[in-house]
Coordinates of C-alpha atoms in Angstrom, one line a residue:
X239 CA -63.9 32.5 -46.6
X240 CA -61.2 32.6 -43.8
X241 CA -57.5 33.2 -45.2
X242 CA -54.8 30.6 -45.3
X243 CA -51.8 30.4 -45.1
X244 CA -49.9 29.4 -48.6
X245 CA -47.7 26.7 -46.6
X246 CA -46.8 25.3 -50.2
X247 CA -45.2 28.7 -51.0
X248 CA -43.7 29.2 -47.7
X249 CA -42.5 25.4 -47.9
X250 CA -40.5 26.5 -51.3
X251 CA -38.9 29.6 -49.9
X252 CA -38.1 28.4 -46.4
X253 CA -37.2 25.1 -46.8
X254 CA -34.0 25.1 -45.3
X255 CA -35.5 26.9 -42.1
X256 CA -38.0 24.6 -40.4
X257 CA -37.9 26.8 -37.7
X258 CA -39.0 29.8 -39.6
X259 CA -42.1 27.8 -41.3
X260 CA -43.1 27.0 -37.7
X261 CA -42.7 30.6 -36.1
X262 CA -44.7 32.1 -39.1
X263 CA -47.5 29.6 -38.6
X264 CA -47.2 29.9 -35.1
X265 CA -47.6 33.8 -35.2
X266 CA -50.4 33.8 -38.2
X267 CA -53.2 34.3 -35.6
X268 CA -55.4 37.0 -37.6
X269 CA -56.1 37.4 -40.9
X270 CA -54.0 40.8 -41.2
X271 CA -50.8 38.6 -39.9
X272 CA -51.9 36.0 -42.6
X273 CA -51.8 38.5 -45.2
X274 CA -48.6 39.6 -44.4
X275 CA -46.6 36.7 -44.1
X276 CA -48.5 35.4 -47.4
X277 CA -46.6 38.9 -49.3
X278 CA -43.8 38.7 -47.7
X279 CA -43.2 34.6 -49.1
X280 CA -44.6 36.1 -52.4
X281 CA -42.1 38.3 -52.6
X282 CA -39.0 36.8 -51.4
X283 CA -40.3 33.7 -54.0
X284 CA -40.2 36.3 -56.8
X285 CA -36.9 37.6 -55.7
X286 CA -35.1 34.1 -55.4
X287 CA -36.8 33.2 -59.2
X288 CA -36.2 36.1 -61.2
X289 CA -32.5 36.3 -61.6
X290 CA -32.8 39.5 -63.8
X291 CA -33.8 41.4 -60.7
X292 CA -32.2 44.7 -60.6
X293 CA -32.0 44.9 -56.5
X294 CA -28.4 44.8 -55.3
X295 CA -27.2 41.2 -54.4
X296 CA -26.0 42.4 -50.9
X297 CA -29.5 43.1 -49.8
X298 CA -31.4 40.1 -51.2
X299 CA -28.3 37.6 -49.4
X300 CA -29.9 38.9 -46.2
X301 CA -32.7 36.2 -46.9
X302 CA -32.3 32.8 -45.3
X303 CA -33.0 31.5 -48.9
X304 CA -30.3 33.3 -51.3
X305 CA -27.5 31.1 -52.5
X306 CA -23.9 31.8 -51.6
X307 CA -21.9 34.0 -53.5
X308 CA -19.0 32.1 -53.1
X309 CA -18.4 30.8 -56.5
X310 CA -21.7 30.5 -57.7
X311 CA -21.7 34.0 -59.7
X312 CA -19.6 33.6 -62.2
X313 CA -18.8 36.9 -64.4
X314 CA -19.2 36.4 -68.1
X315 CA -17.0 38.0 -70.5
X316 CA -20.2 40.7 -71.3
X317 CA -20.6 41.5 -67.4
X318 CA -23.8 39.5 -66.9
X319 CA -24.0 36.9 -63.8
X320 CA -24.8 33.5 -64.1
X321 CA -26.2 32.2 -60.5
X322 CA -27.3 29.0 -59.5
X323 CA -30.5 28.6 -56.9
X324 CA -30.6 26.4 -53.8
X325 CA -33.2 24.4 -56.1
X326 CA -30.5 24.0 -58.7
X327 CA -27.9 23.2 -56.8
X328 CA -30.1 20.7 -54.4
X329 CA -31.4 19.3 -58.3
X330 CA -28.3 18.1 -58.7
X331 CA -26.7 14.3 -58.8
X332 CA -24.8 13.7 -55.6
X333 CA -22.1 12.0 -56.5
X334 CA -20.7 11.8 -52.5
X335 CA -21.7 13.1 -49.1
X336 CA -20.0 12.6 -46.1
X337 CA -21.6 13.0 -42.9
X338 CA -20.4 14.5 -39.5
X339 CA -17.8 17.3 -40.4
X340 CA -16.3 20.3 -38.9
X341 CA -17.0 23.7 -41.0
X342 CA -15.1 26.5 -39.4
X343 CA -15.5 29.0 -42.0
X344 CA -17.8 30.6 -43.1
X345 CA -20.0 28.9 -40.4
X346 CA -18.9 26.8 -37.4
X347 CA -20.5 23.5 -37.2
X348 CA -20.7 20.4 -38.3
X349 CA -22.7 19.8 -41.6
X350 CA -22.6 17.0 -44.4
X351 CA -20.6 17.8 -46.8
X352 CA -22.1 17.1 -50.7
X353 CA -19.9 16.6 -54.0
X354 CA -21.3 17.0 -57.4
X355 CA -20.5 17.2 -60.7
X356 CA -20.5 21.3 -60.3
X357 CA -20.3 22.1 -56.9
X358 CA -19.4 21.3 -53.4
X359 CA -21.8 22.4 -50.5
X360 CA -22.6 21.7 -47.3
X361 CA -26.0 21.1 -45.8
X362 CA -27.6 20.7 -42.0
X363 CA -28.2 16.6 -41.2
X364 CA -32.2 15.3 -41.9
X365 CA -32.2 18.1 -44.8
X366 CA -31.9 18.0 -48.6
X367 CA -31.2 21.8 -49.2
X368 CA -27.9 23.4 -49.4
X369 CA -26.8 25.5 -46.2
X370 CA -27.1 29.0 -47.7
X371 CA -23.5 30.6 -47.8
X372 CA -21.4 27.6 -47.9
X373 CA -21.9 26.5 -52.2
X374 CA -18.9 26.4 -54.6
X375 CA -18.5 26.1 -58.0
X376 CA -15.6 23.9 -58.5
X377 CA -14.9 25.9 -61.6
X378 CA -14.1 28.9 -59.2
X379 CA -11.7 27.1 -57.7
X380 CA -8.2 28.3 -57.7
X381 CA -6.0 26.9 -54.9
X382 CA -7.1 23.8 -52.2
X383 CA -4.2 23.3 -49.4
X384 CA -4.2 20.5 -46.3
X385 CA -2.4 21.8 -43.8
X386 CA -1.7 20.8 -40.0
X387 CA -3.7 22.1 -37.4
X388 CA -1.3 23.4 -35.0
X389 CA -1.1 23.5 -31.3
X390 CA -3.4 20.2 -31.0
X391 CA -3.2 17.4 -29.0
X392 CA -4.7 15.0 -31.6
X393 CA -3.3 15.1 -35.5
X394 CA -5.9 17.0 -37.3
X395 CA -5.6 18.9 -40.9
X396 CA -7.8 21.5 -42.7
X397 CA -8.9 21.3 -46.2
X398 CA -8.7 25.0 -47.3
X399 CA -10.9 25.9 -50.5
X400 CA -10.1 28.8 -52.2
X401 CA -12.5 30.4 -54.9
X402 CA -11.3 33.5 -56.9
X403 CA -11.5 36.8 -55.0
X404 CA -11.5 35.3 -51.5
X405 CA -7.6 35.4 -50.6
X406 CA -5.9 38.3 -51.4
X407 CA -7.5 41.4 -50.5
X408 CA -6.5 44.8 -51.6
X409 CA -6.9 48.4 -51.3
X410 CA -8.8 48.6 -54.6
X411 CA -10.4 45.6 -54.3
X412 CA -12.2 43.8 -51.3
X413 CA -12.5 39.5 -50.6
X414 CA -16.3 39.2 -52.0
X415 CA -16.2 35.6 -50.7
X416 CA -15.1 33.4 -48.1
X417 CA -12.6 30.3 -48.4
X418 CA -14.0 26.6 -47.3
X419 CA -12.3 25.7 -44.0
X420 CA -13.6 22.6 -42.6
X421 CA -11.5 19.8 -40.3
X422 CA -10.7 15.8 -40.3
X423 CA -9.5 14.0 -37.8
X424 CA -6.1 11.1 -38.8
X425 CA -8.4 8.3 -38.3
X426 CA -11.1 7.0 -40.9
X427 CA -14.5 7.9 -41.6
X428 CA -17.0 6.1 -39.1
X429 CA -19.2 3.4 -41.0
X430 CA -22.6 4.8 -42.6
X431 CA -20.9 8.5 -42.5
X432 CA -20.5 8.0 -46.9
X433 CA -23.3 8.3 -49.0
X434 CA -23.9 9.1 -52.6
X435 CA -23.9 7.4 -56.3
X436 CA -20.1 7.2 -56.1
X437 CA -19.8 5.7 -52.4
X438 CA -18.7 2.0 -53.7
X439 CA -16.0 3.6 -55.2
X440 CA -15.2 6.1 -52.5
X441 CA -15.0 2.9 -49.8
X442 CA -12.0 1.9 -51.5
X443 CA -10.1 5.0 -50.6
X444 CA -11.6 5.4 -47.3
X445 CA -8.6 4.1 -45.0
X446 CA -8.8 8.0 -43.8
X447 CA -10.2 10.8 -44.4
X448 CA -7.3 12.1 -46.1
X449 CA -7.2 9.6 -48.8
X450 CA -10.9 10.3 -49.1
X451 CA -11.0 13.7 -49.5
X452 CA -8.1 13.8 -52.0
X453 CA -9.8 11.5 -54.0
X454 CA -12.7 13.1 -54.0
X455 CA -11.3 16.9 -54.4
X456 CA -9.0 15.7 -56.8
X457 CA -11.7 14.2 -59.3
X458 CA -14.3 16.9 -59.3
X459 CA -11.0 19.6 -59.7
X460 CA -9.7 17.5 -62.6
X461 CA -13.0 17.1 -64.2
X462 CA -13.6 21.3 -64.5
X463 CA -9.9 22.2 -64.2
X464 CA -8.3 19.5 -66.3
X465 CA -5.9 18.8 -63.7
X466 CA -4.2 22.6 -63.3
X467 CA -5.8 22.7 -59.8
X468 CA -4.9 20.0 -56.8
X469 CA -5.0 19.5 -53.4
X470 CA -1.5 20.9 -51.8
X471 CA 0.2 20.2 -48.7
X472 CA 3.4 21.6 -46.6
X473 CA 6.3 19.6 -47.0
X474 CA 8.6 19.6 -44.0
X475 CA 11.5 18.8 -46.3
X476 CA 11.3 22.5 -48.2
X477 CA 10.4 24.3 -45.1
X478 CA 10.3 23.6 -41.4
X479 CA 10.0 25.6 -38.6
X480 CA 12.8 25.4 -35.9
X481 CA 10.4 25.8 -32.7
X482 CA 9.4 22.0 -31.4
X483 CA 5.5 21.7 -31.0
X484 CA 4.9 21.3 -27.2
X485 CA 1.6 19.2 -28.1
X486 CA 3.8 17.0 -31.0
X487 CA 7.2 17.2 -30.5
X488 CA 8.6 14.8 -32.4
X489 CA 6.7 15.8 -35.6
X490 CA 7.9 18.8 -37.7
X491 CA 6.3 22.5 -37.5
X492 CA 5.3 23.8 -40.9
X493 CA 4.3 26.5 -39.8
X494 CA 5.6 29.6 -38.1
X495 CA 3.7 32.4 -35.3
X496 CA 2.3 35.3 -36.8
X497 CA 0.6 37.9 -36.0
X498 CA -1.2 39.8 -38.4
X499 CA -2.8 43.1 -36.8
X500 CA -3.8 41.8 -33.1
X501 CA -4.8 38.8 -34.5
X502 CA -2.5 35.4 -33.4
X503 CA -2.4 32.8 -36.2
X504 CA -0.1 30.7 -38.1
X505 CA 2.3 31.2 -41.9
X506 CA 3.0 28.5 -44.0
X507 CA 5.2 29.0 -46.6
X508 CA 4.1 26.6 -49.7
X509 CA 5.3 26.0 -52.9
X510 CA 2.5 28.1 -54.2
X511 CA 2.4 30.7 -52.1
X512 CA 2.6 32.0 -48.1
X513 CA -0.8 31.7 -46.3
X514 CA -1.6 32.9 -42.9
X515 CA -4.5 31.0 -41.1
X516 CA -7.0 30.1 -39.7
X517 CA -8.8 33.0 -38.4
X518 CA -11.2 35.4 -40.6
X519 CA -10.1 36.8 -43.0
X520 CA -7.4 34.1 -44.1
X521 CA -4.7 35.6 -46.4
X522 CA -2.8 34.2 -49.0
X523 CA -0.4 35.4 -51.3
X524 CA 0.1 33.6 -54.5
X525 CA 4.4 33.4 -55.7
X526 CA 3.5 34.5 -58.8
X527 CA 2.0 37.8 -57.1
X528 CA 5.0 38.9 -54.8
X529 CA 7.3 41.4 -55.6
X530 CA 10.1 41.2 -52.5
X531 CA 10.2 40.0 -49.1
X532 CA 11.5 42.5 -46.3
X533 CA 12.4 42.1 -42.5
X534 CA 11.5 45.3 -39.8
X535 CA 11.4 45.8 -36.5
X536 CA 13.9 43.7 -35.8
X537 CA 14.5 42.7 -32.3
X538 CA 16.2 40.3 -29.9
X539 CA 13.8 37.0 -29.8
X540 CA 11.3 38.4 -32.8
X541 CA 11.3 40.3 -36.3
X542 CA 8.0 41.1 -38.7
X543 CA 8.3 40.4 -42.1
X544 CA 6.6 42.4 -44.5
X545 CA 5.5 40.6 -47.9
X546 CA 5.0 43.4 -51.0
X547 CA 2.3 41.9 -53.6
X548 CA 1.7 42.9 -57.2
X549 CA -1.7 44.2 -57.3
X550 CA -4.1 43.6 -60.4
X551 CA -3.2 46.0 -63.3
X552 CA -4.8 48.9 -64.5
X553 CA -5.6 50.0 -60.5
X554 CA -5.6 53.2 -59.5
X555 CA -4.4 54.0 -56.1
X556 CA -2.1 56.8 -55.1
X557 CA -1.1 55.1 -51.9
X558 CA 0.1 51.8 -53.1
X559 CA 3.7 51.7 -54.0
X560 CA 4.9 51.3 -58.1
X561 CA 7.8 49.1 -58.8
X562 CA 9.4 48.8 -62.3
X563 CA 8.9 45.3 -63.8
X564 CA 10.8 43.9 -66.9
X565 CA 9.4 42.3 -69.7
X566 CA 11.3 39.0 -68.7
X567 CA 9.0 39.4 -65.0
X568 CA 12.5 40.5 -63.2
X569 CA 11.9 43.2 -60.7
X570 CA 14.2 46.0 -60.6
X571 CA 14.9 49.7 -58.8
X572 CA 14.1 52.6 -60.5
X573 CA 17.9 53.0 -62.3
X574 CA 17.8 52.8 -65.8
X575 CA 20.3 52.4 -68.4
X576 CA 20.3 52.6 -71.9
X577 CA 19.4 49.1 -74.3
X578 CA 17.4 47.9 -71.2
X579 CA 14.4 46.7 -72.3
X580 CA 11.2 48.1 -72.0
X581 CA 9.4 48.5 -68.8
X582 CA 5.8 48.6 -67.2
X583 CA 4.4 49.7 -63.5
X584 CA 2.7 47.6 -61.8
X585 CA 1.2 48.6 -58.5
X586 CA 1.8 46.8 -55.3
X587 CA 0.6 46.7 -51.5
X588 CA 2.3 45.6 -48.3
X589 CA 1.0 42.8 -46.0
X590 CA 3.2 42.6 -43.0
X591 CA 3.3 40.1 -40.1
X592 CA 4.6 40.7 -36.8
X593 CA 6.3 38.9 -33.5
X594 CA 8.1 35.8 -35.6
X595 CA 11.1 34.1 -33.7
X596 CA 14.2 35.1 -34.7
X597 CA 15.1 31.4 -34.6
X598 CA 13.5 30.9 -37.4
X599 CA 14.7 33.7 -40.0
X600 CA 17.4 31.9 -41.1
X601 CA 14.6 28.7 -42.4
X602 CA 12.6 31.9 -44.4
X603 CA 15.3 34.0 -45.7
X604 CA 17.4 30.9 -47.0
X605 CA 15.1 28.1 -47.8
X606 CA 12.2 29.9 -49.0
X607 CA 12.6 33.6 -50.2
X608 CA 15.8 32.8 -51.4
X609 CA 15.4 29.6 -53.1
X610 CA 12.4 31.1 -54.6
X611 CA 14.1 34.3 -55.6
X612 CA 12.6 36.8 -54.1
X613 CA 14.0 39.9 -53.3
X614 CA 14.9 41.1 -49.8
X615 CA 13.9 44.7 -50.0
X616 CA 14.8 45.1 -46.1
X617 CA 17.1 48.2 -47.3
X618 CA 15.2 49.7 -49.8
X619 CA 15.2 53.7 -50.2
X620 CA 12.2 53.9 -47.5
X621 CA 13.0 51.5 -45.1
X622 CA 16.8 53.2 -45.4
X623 CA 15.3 56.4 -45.1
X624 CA 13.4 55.4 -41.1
X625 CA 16.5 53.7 -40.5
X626 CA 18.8 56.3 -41.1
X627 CA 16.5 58.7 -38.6
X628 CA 17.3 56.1 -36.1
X629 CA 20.6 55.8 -36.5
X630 CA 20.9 59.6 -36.8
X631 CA 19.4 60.0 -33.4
X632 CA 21.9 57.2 -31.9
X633 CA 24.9 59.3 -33.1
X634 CA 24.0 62.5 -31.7
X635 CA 23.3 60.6 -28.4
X636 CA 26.5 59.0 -28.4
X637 CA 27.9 62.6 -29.2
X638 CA 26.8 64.2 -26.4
X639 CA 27.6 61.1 -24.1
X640 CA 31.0 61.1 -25.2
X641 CA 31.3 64.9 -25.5
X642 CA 31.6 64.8 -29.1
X643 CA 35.4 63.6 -29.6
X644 CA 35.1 60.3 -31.9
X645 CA 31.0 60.8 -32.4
X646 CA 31.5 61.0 -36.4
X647 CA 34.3 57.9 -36.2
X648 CA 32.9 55.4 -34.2
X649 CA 29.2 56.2 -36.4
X650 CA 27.5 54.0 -38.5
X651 CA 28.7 55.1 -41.8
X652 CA 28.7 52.7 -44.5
X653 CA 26.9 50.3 -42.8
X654 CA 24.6 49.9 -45.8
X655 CA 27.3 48.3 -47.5
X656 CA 28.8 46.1 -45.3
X657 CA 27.1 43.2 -46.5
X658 CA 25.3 42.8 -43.8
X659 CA 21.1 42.2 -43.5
X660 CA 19.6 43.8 -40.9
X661 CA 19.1 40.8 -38.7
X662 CA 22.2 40.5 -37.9
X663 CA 23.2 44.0 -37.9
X664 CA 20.8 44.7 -35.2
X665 CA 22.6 41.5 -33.5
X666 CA 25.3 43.6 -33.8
X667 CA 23.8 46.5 -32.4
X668 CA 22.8 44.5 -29.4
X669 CA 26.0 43.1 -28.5
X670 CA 27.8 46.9 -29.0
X671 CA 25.0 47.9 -26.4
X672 CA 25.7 45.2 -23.9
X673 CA 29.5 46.0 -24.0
X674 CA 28.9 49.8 -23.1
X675 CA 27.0 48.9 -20.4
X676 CA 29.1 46.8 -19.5
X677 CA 31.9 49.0 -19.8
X678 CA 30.2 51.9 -17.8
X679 CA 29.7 49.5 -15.0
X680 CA 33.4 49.4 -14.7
X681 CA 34.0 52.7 -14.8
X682 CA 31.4 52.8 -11.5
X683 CA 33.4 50.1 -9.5
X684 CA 35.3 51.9 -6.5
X685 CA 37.1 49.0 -4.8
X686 CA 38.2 50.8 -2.1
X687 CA 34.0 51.3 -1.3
X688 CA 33.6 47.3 -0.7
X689 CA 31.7 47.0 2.6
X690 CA 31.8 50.6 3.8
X691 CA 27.8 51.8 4.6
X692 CA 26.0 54.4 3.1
X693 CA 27.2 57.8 3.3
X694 CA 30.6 60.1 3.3
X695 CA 33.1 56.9 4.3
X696 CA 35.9 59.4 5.2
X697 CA 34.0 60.1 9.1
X698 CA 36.9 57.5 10.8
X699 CA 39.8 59.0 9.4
X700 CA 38.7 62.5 10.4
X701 CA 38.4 61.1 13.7
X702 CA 41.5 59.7 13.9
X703 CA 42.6 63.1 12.9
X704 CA 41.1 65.1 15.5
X705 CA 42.1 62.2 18.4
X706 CA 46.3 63.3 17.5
X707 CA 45.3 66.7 17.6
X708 CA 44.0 66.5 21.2
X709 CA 47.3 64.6 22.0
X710 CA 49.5 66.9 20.9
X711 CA 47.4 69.6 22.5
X712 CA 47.8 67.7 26.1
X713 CA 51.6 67.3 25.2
X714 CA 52.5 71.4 25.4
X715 CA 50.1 72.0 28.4
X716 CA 52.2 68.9 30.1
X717 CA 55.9 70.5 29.3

């Protein structure tokens, strides 16, 4: 008897890969291929089912068929994981989809999007399985924002999904997941796009997508979260940026240019936390988990600030920094006293962001890290120790310049307490420089050189000089 393929078994393990199933059964052209590809569905069927299986979790994700392990694996108080399979999660009631949107992360394209009473997931149009990689529990769920898109013609926002352990990534402890990203447009959802048990109801809220998703979003999160978790959004009337947006200039910039590394992208500073976006990885940095705000490398049109983060407790890591924290969560230098109360040391990391415009330090310093009360630790003991080097080195300069006579007086000591940040001492700076330059350019000017040409300038008078000598020469031959 000639062997088959087991198109039933490849059916169940590649059912979310029609192309697969037909470049297998295109390429099953000898029995030794059909033997193969019969083990290999076998196997990968045994590996999907048996969730005891002790191979790691980053090999088996390799096949097209794993689930995502963005909030699907839940840790249990004993250590054990609890996953859910595409079949699971496809099993379940679908309470909405909505057709036709943009996913940019963790895939870009357009896919439905599927609500149920456990998860959210997208999946490819003319298919019933969940698109493997992009499945969250709601219950993992910490933090959903709608934010502009900047820099766009049209008005467009992204819903950003957050499970836990996919924002805040730290020396000890790497993202194991990736955020939900996906795109709506201001206008509503086309007609037909809304599907699902619950789509009477959802076509009452459907005058945008907005209102749709919010609804949506809002009554899954308060179904596992009891309300704790909601969709966010930037609210120009806390922070704004002062930079118009040359695409929409008449509506308010949340958001501020960042770099982080050599990648461009875009803060927002929220009520919850400060999140830099959109490109991979996104970052964001709960209130509850920064320690101080600093400002560095502070110069003419741009600064960087550098955000310090609490990291979890109990890590070990010799290179993060350890900052004394009160019982009553206050954060405080390393001076003690006696009756203080007691302390503990919580590690924490740095996450700095470069090139902002200085135009809009006074918005972030004033309306958000200080009406949040966060400390500016722009002088602390290490950033005072590189600055001091600096201005060391401009002294000794200037001595040598100036050969020395008022290099200790016109120094920079007791800058550190003159109640200045270092914004606008390095405006200070700047200006100081301008004026010496300034200064040496009048000590330059000759005014009697104004229109002479190149060279000694003195040649016609030494002329003149030798013409009355040859006079005076012809005089005494004359008498």
């Amino acid at each position: 008897m000639a062997a088959k393929l087991d198109n039933q078994r490849l059916n169940e393990v590649f059912q979310s890969r029609p192309d697969i199933i037909k470049g297998i059964q295109k390429e099953a052209d000898s029995p030794a291929r059909i033997k193969l590809f019969n083990e290999i569905a076998s196997f990968i069927h045994e590996q999907v089912g048996d969730p005891t299986s002790s191979e790691p979790s980053h090999k088996r994700r390799r096949v097209d068929v794993q689930p995502s392990q963005n909030g699907t694996a839940a840790s249990s108080t004993n250590g054990t994981a609890a996953t859910s399979s595409v079949e699971d999660v496809a099993a379940e009631d679908t309470l909405l989809e909505i057709k036709d949107i943009s996913v940019s992360i963790p895939q870009r394209k357009k896919f439905e999007l599927c609500f149920t009473a456990k998860h959210i997931y997208a999946r490819a149009p003319n298919t019933t399985a969940p698109v493997p990689g992009i499945v969250y529990a709601w219950k993992d769920i910490e933090y959903v924002f709608y934010l502009p898109v900047p820099e766009k013609q049209q008005v467009q926002h992204n819903y950003i999904l957050f499970p836990r352990n996919s924002y805040l990534p730290t020396k000890n402890s790497a993202t194991t997941a990736d955020p939900l990203v996906f795109t709506v447009a201001a206008g509503a959802p086309k007609p037909g796009s809304i599907g699902g048990r619950n789509a009477s109801a959802a076509s009452a809220v459907s005058d945008s997508y907005a209102t749709l998703f919010h609804w949506a979003i809002n009554k899954c999160l308060q179904a596992s979260h009891g309300g704790k978790v909601q969709v966010a959004a930037a609210d120009p009337v806390r922070f704004r940026s002062v930079a118009r947006q040359p695409h929409r200039p008449k509506e308010p910039a949340v958001h501020v240019k960042a770099f982080r590394g050599s990648k461009d992208g875009y803060l927002f500073f929220l009520e919850a936390g400060i999140l830099w976006g959109f490109k991979k990885p996104l970052l964001f940095l709960p209130l509850d988990r920064i320690a101080a705000v600093s400002y560095t490398s502070v110069l003419q049109r741009t600064f960087n600030v550098v955000v310090e983060v609490f990291t979890e407790k109990g890590a070990n890591n010799n290179d993060s920094k350890k900052v004394k924290k009160e019982s009553n969560g206050e954060t405080r230098g390393d001076e003690g006293g006696e009756g203080e109360e007691e302390e503990e040391e919580e590690e924490t990391e740095e996450f700095e962001f470069a090139m902002l415009d200085q135009e809009d330090y006074a918005g972030i310093n004033e309306t958000y890290v200080a009406r949040h009360g966060l400390q500016d630790r722009s002088l602390a003991d290490q950033r005072k120790a590189k600055k001091q080097l600096l201005e060391n080195a401009k002294k000794e300069a200037s001595s040598k310049k100036d050969g020395g006579a008022d290099g200790d007086a016109n120094g920079h000591a007791g800058e550190e307490d003159d109640g200045l940040t270092e914004l606008e001492r390095a405006q200070r700076e700047a200006e100081l420089q301008l004026q010496d330059e300034e200064d040496e350019d009048e000590e330059d000017y000759d005014p009697g050189s104004e229109g002479e040409s190149e060279g000694s300038g003195t040649s016609d008078d030494d002329d003149d000089d030798d013409d009355d000598d040859d006079e005076a020469d012809d005089d005494e031959d004359g008498e």
